[in-house]
Short mmCIF file of C-alpha atoms in Angstrom, two decimals:
data_model
loop_
_atom_site.label_atom_id
_atom_site.label_comp_id
_atom_site.label_asym_id
_atom_site.label_seq_id
_atom_site.Cartn_x
_atom_site.Cartn_y
_atom_site.Cartn_z
CA MET A 1 -14.52 1.41 21.48
CA ALA A 2 -11.75 -0.30 19.53
CA THR A 3 -10.00 1.71 16.83
CA PRO A 4 -10.17 0.06 13.36
CA SER A 5 -6.84 -1.45 12.35
CA ALA A 6 -4.90 -0.12 9.38
CA GLY A 7 -5.36 -3.46 7.60
CA SER A 8 -9.15 -3.44 7.90
CA ILE A 9 -9.29 0.20 6.78
CA LEU A 10 -7.26 -0.66 3.67
CA VAL A 11 -9.58 -3.50 2.71
CA VAL A 12 -12.69 -1.36 3.16
CA LEU A 13 -11.15 1.50 1.15
CA ASP A 14 -10.16 -0.90 -1.62
CA LEU A 15 -13.60 -2.50 -1.90
CA VAL A 16 -15.57 0.75 -1.76
CA GLY A 17 -13.18 2.37 -4.24
CA ILE A 18 -13.52 -0.63 -6.57
CA ALA A 19 -17.31 -0.40 -6.44
CA VAL A 20 -17.54 3.31 -7.28
CA PHE A 21 -14.91 3.12 -10.02
CA ALA A 22 -16.58 0.02 -11.49
CA ILE A 23 -19.85 1.95 -11.79
CA SER A 24 -18.12 4.77 -13.69
CA GLY A 25 -16.43 2.25 -15.99
CA ALA A 26 -19.68 0.39 -16.63
CA LEU A 27 -21.45 3.65 -17.52
CA VAL A 28 -18.75 4.46 -20.07
CA ALA A 29 -19.29 0.99 -21.59
CA VAL A 30 -23.06 1.50 -21.77
CA ARG A 31 -22.61 4.86 -23.48
CA LYS A 32 -20.25 3.21 -25.96
CA GLU A 33 -23.08 0.71 -26.65
CA LEU A 34 -21.07 -2.33 -25.56
CA ASP A 35 -22.75 -5.63 -24.69
CA LEU A 36 -22.97 -7.19 -21.22
CA PHE A 37 -19.51 -8.71 -21.51
CA GLY A 38 -18.04 -5.35 -22.52
CA VAL A 39 -19.77 -3.63 -19.60
CA LEU A 40 -18.34 -6.16 -17.15
CA VAL A 41 -14.85 -5.91 -18.67
CA LEU A 42 -14.79 -2.11 -18.39
CA ALA A 43 -16.25 -2.25 -14.89
CA GLY A 44 -13.57 -4.72 -13.82
CA ALA A 45 -10.74 -2.89 -15.56
CA THR A 46 -11.72 0.44 -14.01
CA GLY A 47 -12.30 -0.96 -10.55
CA LEU A 48 -9.28 -3.27 -10.38
CA GLY A 49 -6.73 -1.70 -12.72
CA GLY A 50 -5.15 0.78 -10.31
CA GLY A 51 -4.93 -1.67 -7.41
CA PHE A 52 -3.56 -4.42 -9.64
CA LEU A 53 -0.82 -2.13 -10.92
CA ARG A 54 -0.02 -0.99 -7.38
CA ASP A 55 0.30 -4.52 -6.04
CA VAL A 56 2.57 -5.63 -8.88
CA LEU A 57 4.85 -2.61 -8.49
CA ILE A 58 5.25 -2.93 -4.71
CA GLY A 59 5.65 -6.70 -4.78
CA ALA A 60 2.33 -7.58 -3.14
CA THR A 61 1.86 -10.75 -5.15
CA PRO A 62 -0.41 -12.34 -6.02
CA PRO A 63 -2.38 -9.07 -6.31
CA ALA A 64 -5.34 -8.73 -3.98
CA ALA A 65 -7.67 -8.92 -6.98
CA LEU A 66 -6.51 -12.51 -7.60
CA ASP A 67 -6.20 -13.58 -3.97
CA ASP A 68 -9.52 -12.47 -2.47
CA TRP A 69 -12.89 -13.37 -4.02
CA ARG A 70 -14.43 -10.11 -2.80
CA TYR A 71 -12.22 -8.14 -5.18
CA LEU A 72 -13.78 -9.92 -8.16
CA LEU A 73 -17.34 -10.02 -6.81
CA VAL A 74 -17.60 -6.28 -6.14
CA PRO A 75 -16.90 -4.97 -9.69
CA THR A 76 -18.97 -7.78 -11.20
CA ALA A 77 -21.95 -6.84 -9.05
CA ALA A 78 -21.45 -3.12 -9.76
CA GLY A 79 -21.26 -3.83 -13.49
CA LEU A 80 -24.46 -5.89 -13.46
CA VAL A 81 -26.35 -3.26 -11.45
CA THR A 82 -25.21 -0.54 -13.86
CA PHE A 83 -26.12 -2.67 -16.89
CA VAL A 84 -29.67 -3.09 -15.61
CA TYR A 85 -30.25 0.35 -14.12
CA HIS A 86 -28.13 2.50 -16.42
CA PRO A 87 -31.04 4.73 -17.54
CA THR A 88 -31.47 5.85 -13.93
CA LEU A 89 -27.75 6.16 -13.24
CA GLY A 90 -27.14 7.92 -16.56
CA ARG A 91 -29.57 10.68 -15.62
CA MET A 92 -27.68 11.25 -12.38
CA GLU A 93 -24.61 12.85 -13.97
CA ARG A 94 -23.64 14.74 -10.84
CA LEU A 95 -23.83 11.56 -8.80
CA VAL A 96 -21.63 9.74 -11.33
CA THR A 97 -19.08 12.56 -11.14
CA PHE A 98 -19.15 12.28 -7.36
CA PHE A 99 -18.67 8.49 -7.60
CA ASP A 100 -15.61 8.98 -9.76
CA ALA A 101 -14.14 11.61 -7.43
CA ALA A 102 -14.89 9.43 -4.39
CA GLY A 103 -13.21 6.45 -6.03
CA LEU A 104 -10.16 8.59 -6.78
CA ALA A 105 -10.03 9.80 -3.16
CA LEU A 106 -10.36 6.32 -1.68
CA PHE A 107 -7.85 4.71 -4.01
CA CYS A 108 -5.13 7.34 -3.68
CA VAL A 109 -5.17 6.97 0.11
CA ALA A 110 -5.41 3.17 0.08
CA GLY A 111 -2.57 2.93 -2.42
CA ALA A 112 -0.29 5.19 -0.41
CA LEU A 113 -0.93 3.39 2.87
CA LYS A 114 -0.40 -0.04 1.35
CA ALA A 115 2.85 1.14 -0.24
CA LEU A 116 4.03 2.34 3.18
CA ASP A 117 3.12 -1.04 4.67
CA TYR A 118 5.36 -2.68 2.05
CA GLY A 119 8.35 -0.56 3.01
CA LEU A 120 8.30 2.29 0.50
CA SER A 121 9.57 5.67 1.67
CA PRO A 122 7.12 8.61 1.85
CA LEU A 123 7.59 10.15 -1.61
CA PRO A 124 7.40 6.88 -3.59
CA ALA A 125 4.42 5.86 -1.45
CA ALA A 126 2.59 9.10 -2.34
CA LEU A 127 3.36 8.56 -6.03
CA MET A 128 2.09 5.00 -5.73
CA GLY A 129 -1.13 6.34 -4.20
CA MET A 130 -1.60 8.64 -7.18
CA THR A 131 -0.93 5.75 -9.57
CA THR A 132 -3.51 3.62 -7.79
CA GLY A 133 -6.08 6.37 -8.14
CA ILE A 134 -5.59 7.11 -11.84
CA GLY A 135 -4.58 3.67 -13.15
CA GLY A 136 -8.07 2.21 -13.53
CA GLY A 137 -9.41 5.33 -15.25
CA ILE A 138 -6.55 5.33 -17.75
CA LEU A 139 -7.17 1.66 -18.56
CA ARG A 140 -10.91 2.32 -18.90
CA ASP A 141 -10.40 5.17 -21.35
CA VAL A 142 -7.83 3.29 -23.43
CA LEU A 143 -10.16 0.28 -23.75
CA ALA A 144 -13.05 2.60 -24.62
CA GLY A 145 -10.98 4.25 -27.36
CA ARG A 146 -10.72 7.74 -25.93
CA VAL A 147 -7.95 9.97 -24.59
CA PRO A 148 -7.66 9.34 -20.82
CA VAL A 149 -9.23 12.04 -18.66
CA VAL A 150 -5.94 12.51 -16.81
CA PHE A 151 -4.28 13.70 -20.05
CA ARG A 152 -6.99 16.12 -21.16
CA GLY A 153 -6.17 19.03 -18.86
CA GLU A 154 -8.59 18.13 -16.09
CA LEU A 155 -7.21 18.30 -12.55
CA TYR A 156 -7.30 14.59 -11.75
CA ALA A 157 -3.82 13.33 -10.95
CA THR A 158 -2.90 16.40 -8.87
CA PRO A 159 -5.72 15.98 -6.32
CA ALA A 160 -4.84 12.28 -6.09
CA LEU A 161 -1.20 13.10 -5.36
CA ALA A 162 -2.24 15.70 -2.77
CA GLY A 163 -4.57 13.28 -1.00
CA ALA A 164 -1.96 10.55 -0.98
CA GLY A 165 0.59 13.04 0.33
CA VAL A 166 -1.64 14.04 3.25
CA ALA A 167 -2.16 10.38 4.19
CA VAL A 168 1.58 9.71 4.02
CA VAL A 169 2.48 12.76 6.14
CA ALA A 170 -0.15 11.80 8.72
CA HIS A 171 1.30 8.28 8.86
CA GLU A 172 4.83 9.60 9.32
CA LEU A 173 3.66 11.91 12.13
CA GLY A 174 2.08 9.00 13.97
CA VAL A 175 -1.51 10.10 13.44
CA THR A 176 -4.05 7.28 13.70
CA ALA A 177 -4.81 5.47 10.45
CA LEU A 178 -8.47 6.50 10.47
CA VAL A 179 -7.70 10.21 10.86
CA GLY A 180 -5.01 10.14 8.18
CA THR A 181 -7.29 8.24 5.83
CA VAL A 182 -10.21 10.61 6.24
CA GLY A 183 -7.97 13.67 5.95
CA GLY A 184 -6.23 12.51 2.78
CA ALA A 185 -9.44 11.35 1.13
CA ALA A 186 -11.18 14.64 2.00
CA VAL A 187 -8.40 16.73 0.45
CA CYS A 188 -8.53 14.76 -2.79
CA LEU A 189 -12.34 14.66 -2.96
CA VAL A 190 -12.88 18.36 -2.27
CA TRP A 191 -10.13 19.44 -4.68
CA ARG A 192 -11.46 17.22 -7.46
CA LEU A 193 -15.08 18.32 -7.02
CA LEU A 194 -14.09 22.00 -6.90
CA ALA A 195 -12.07 21.53 -10.09
CA VAL A 196 -15.10 20.03 -11.83
CA ARG A 197 -17.50 22.68 -10.55
CA ARG A 198 -15.26 25.66 -11.27
CA GLY A 199 -13.69 24.32 -14.47
CA TRP A 200 -10.13 24.38 -13.18
CA GLN A 201 -7.65 23.04 -15.73
CA ALA A 202 -4.02 21.99 -15.68
CA PRO A 203 -1.67 24.16 -17.82
CA MET A 204 -1.85 23.32 -21.53
CA PRO A 205 0.59 24.19 -24.36
CA SER A 206 -0.13 27.52 -26.01
CA GLY A 207 -0.01 28.18 -29.73
CA PRO A 208 -0.04 25.66 -32.59
CA ALA A 209 1.89 22.43 -32.19
CA SER A 210 5.04 21.97 -34.31
CA VAL A 211 4.89 18.77 -36.36
#
Protein backbone atom coordinates (compact mmCIF):
# COMPACT_ATOMS: atom_id res chain seq x y z
CA MET A 1 0.00 0.00 0.00
CA ALA A 2 1.37 3.41 -0.97
CA THR A 3 2.13 5.86 1.82
CA PRO A 4 0.26 9.19 1.46
CA SER A 5 2.55 12.00 0.34
CA ALA A 6 3.26 14.97 2.58
CA GLY A 7 1.55 17.26 0.06
CA SER A 8 -1.70 15.30 0.02
CA ILE A 9 -1.70 15.08 3.82
CA LEU A 10 -1.33 18.87 4.05
CA VAL A 11 -4.28 19.48 1.73
CA VAL A 12 -6.51 17.06 3.63
CA LEU A 13 -5.51 18.59 6.99
CA ASP A 14 -6.18 22.08 5.67
CA LEU A 15 -9.63 21.25 4.30
CA VAL A 16 -10.80 19.27 7.32
CA GLY A 17 -9.45 21.95 9.67
CA ILE A 18 -11.21 24.65 7.65
CA ALA A 19 -14.51 22.77 7.86
CA VAL A 20 -14.47 22.26 11.63
CA PHE A 21 -13.30 25.81 12.36
CA ALA A 22 -15.91 27.22 9.97
CA ILE A 23 -18.64 25.41 11.92
CA SER A 24 -17.43 26.95 15.20
CA GLY A 25 -17.31 30.40 13.60
CA ALA A 26 -20.78 30.03 12.11
CA LEU A 27 -22.20 29.01 15.50
CA VAL A 28 -20.73 32.12 17.10
CA ALA A 29 -22.41 34.19 14.36
CA VAL A 30 -25.77 32.50 14.94
CA ARG A 31 -25.54 33.14 18.68
CA LYS A 32 -24.74 36.78 17.94
CA GLU A 33 -27.96 36.83 15.87
CA LEU A 34 -26.21 37.73 12.62
CA ASP A 35 -27.88 37.23 9.23
CA LEU A 36 -26.88 34.69 6.59
CA PHE A 37 -24.16 36.94 5.22
CA GLY A 38 -22.73 37.45 8.70
CA VAL A 39 -22.76 33.69 9.34
CA LEU A 40 -20.86 33.04 6.11
CA VAL A 41 -18.35 35.81 6.83
CA LEU A 42 -17.56 34.47 10.30
CA ALA A 43 -17.42 30.90 8.99
CA GLY A 44 -14.97 31.96 6.27
CA ALA A 45 -12.88 34.14 8.56
CA THR A 46 -12.56 31.40 11.17
CA GLY A 47 -11.85 28.65 8.68
CA LEU A 48 -9.46 30.55 6.42
CA GLY A 49 -7.91 33.21 8.66
CA GLY A 50 -5.08 31.14 10.15
CA GLY A 51 -4.07 29.54 6.86
CA PHE A 52 -4.24 32.85 5.02
CA LEU A 53 -1.95 34.48 7.58
CA ARG A 54 0.44 31.52 7.43
CA ASP A 55 0.71 31.60 3.65
CA VAL A 56 1.36 35.34 3.55
CA LEU A 57 4.05 35.13 6.23
CA ILE A 58 5.94 32.23 4.64
CA GLY A 59 5.66 33.60 1.11
CA ALA A 60 3.23 30.99 -0.23
CA THR A 61 1.45 33.42 -2.52
CA PRO A 62 -1.19 33.60 -3.69
CA PRO A 63 -2.54 31.99 -0.50
CA ALA A 64 -4.15 28.59 -0.95
CA ALA A 65 -7.52 30.12 -0.07
CA LEU A 66 -7.33 32.24 -3.24
CA ASP A 67 -5.70 29.65 -5.49
CA ASP A 68 -7.86 26.56 -4.93
CA TRP A 69 -11.66 26.62 -5.20
CA ARG A 70 -11.99 23.92 -2.54
CA TYR A 71 -10.70 26.32 0.10
CA LEU A 72 -13.64 28.66 -0.54
CA LEU A 73 -16.26 25.95 -1.05
CA VAL A 74 -15.60 24.15 2.24
CA PRO A 75 -16.25 27.06 4.67
CA THR A 76 -19.20 28.24 2.57
CA ALA A 77 -20.80 24.80 2.75
CA ALA A 78 -20.04 24.51 6.48
CA GLY A 79 -21.56 27.94 7.09
CA LEU A 80 -24.73 27.10 5.17
CA VAL A 81 -25.15 23.77 6.98
CA THR A 82 -24.70 25.49 10.35
CA PHE A 83 -27.13 28.27 9.39
CA VAL A 84 -29.83 25.72 8.60
CA TYR A 85 -29.16 23.17 11.33
CA HIS A 86 -27.88 25.42 14.11
CA PRO A 87 -30.59 24.38 16.62
CA THR A 88 -29.28 20.82 16.45
CA LEU A 89 -25.62 21.82 16.47
CA GLY A 90 -26.18 24.35 19.25
CA ARG A 91 -27.51 21.64 21.55
CA MET A 92 -24.36 19.60 20.95
CA GLU A 93 -22.03 21.84 22.96
CA ARG A 94 -19.54 19.08 23.66
CA LEU A 95 -19.37 18.23 19.98
CA VAL A 96 -18.77 21.89 19.11
CA THR A 97 -15.95 22.03 21.67
CA PHE A 98 -14.47 18.91 20.11
CA PHE A 99 -14.76 20.46 16.63
CA ASP A 100 -12.85 23.51 17.79
CA ALA A 101 -10.14 21.42 19.45
CA ALA A 102 -9.89 19.19 16.37
CA GLY A 103 -9.56 22.22 14.12
CA LEU A 104 -6.80 23.58 16.34
CA ALA A 105 -4.97 20.23 16.25
CA LEU A 106 -5.21 19.88 12.48
CA PHE A 107 -4.21 23.45 11.73
CA CYS A 108 -1.21 23.61 14.06
CA VAL A 109 0.29 20.52 12.42
CA ALA A 110 -0.56 21.57 8.86
CA GLY A 111 0.88 25.03 9.45
CA ALA A 112 4.13 23.69 10.87
CA LEU A 113 4.64 21.18 8.06
CA LYS A 114 3.92 23.72 5.35
CA ALA A 115 6.34 26.17 6.97
CA LEU A 116 9.03 23.47 6.91
CA ASP A 117 8.29 22.82 3.24
CA TYR A 118 8.93 26.52 2.56
CA GLY A 119 12.34 26.42 4.20
CA LEU A 120 11.71 27.66 7.73
CA SER A 121 13.88 26.23 10.49
CA PRO A 122 12.25 24.10 13.22
CA LEU A 123 11.47 26.76 15.85
CA PRO A 124 9.93 29.32 13.46
CA ALA A 125 8.01 26.48 11.80
CA ALA A 126 6.53 25.43 15.17
CA LEU A 127 5.57 29.04 15.91
CA MET A 128 3.99 29.29 12.48
CA GLY A 129 1.98 26.15 13.25
CA MET A 130 0.68 27.75 16.43
CA THR A 131 -0.20 30.94 14.52
CA THR A 132 -2.10 28.91 11.94
CA GLY A 133 -4.09 27.22 14.68
CA ILE A 134 -5.09 30.33 16.63
CA GLY A 135 -5.30 32.92 13.83
CA GLY A 136 -8.81 32.11 12.63
CA GLY A 137 -10.22 32.02 16.16
CA ILE A 138 -8.72 35.41 16.98
CA LEU A 139 -10.22 36.91 13.82
CA ARG A 140 -13.59 35.32 14.59
CA ASP A 141 -13.69 36.75 18.11
CA VAL A 142 -12.58 40.21 17.02
CA LEU A 143 -15.28 40.34 14.32
CA ALA A 144 -17.85 39.08 16.84
CA GLY A 145 -16.89 41.81 19.30
CA ARG A 146 -15.48 39.68 22.09
CA VAL A 147 -12.08 39.13 23.69
CA PRO A 148 -10.34 36.28 21.82
CA VAL A 149 -10.40 32.95 23.63
CA VAL A 150 -6.61 32.74 23.41
CA PHE A 151 -6.29 35.86 25.61
CA ARG A 152 -8.78 34.84 28.30
CA GLY A 153 -6.61 32.40 30.24
CA GLU A 154 -7.76 29.25 28.47
CA LEU A 155 -5.01 26.85 27.41
CA TYR A 156 -5.36 27.24 23.65
CA ALA A 157 -2.12 28.51 22.15
CA THR A 158 0.07 26.27 24.32
CA PRO A 159 -1.44 22.97 23.09
CA ALA A 160 -1.16 24.29 19.52
CA LEU A 161 2.53 25.06 20.00
CA ALA A 162 3.11 21.64 21.57
CA GLY A 163 1.38 19.82 18.72
CA ALA A 164 3.27 21.81 16.11
CA GLY A 165 6.51 21.10 17.98
CA VAL A 166 5.90 17.35 17.95
CA ALA A 167 5.23 17.42 14.20
CA VAL A 168 8.40 19.45 13.58
CA VAL A 169 10.58 17.16 15.72
CA ALA A 170 9.17 14.09 13.96
CA HIS A 171 9.95 15.67 10.59
CA GLU A 172 13.51 16.48 11.63
CA LEU A 173 14.02 12.90 12.86
CA GLY A 174 12.90 11.52 9.51
CA VAL A 175 9.65 10.02 10.77
CA THR A 176 7.04 9.50 8.06
CA ALA A 177 4.70 12.44 7.47
CA LEU A 178 1.61 10.46 8.47
CA VAL A 179 3.07 9.36 11.82
CA GLY A 180 4.33 12.85 12.64
CA THR A 181 1.00 14.38 11.68
CA VAL A 182 -1.05 12.00 13.80
CA GLY A 183 1.33 12.34 16.75
CA GLY A 184 1.36 16.13 16.72
CA ALA A 185 -2.39 16.42 16.24
CA ALA A 186 -3.04 13.92 19.05
CA VAL A 187 -0.87 15.85 21.51
CA CYS A 188 -2.67 19.11 20.76
CA LEU A 189 -6.15 17.56 20.77
CA VAL A 190 -5.74 15.63 24.02
CA TRP A 191 -4.13 18.57 25.82
CA ARG A 192 -6.85 20.98 24.70
CA LEU A 193 -9.71 18.64 25.63
CA LEU A 194 -8.18 17.89 29.03
CA ALA A 195 -7.78 21.62 29.66
CA VAL A 196 -11.46 22.16 28.88
CA ARG A 197 -12.64 19.21 30.95
CA ARG A 198 -10.46 19.94 33.98
CA GLY A 199 -10.62 23.73 33.79
CA TRP A 200 -6.89 24.24 33.37
CA GLN A 201 -5.96 27.90 32.95
CA ALA A 202 -2.88 29.81 31.91
CA PRO A 203 -1.32 32.02 34.65
CA MET A 204 -3.18 35.31 35.13
CA PRO A 205 -2.04 38.52 36.88
CA SER A 206 -2.83 38.59 40.59
CA GLY A 207 -4.18 41.58 42.48
CA PRO A 208 -5.82 44.72 41.09
CA ALA A 209 -4.46 46.22 37.89
CA SER A 210 -2.61 49.56 38.15
CA VAL A 211 -4.13 52.17 35.84
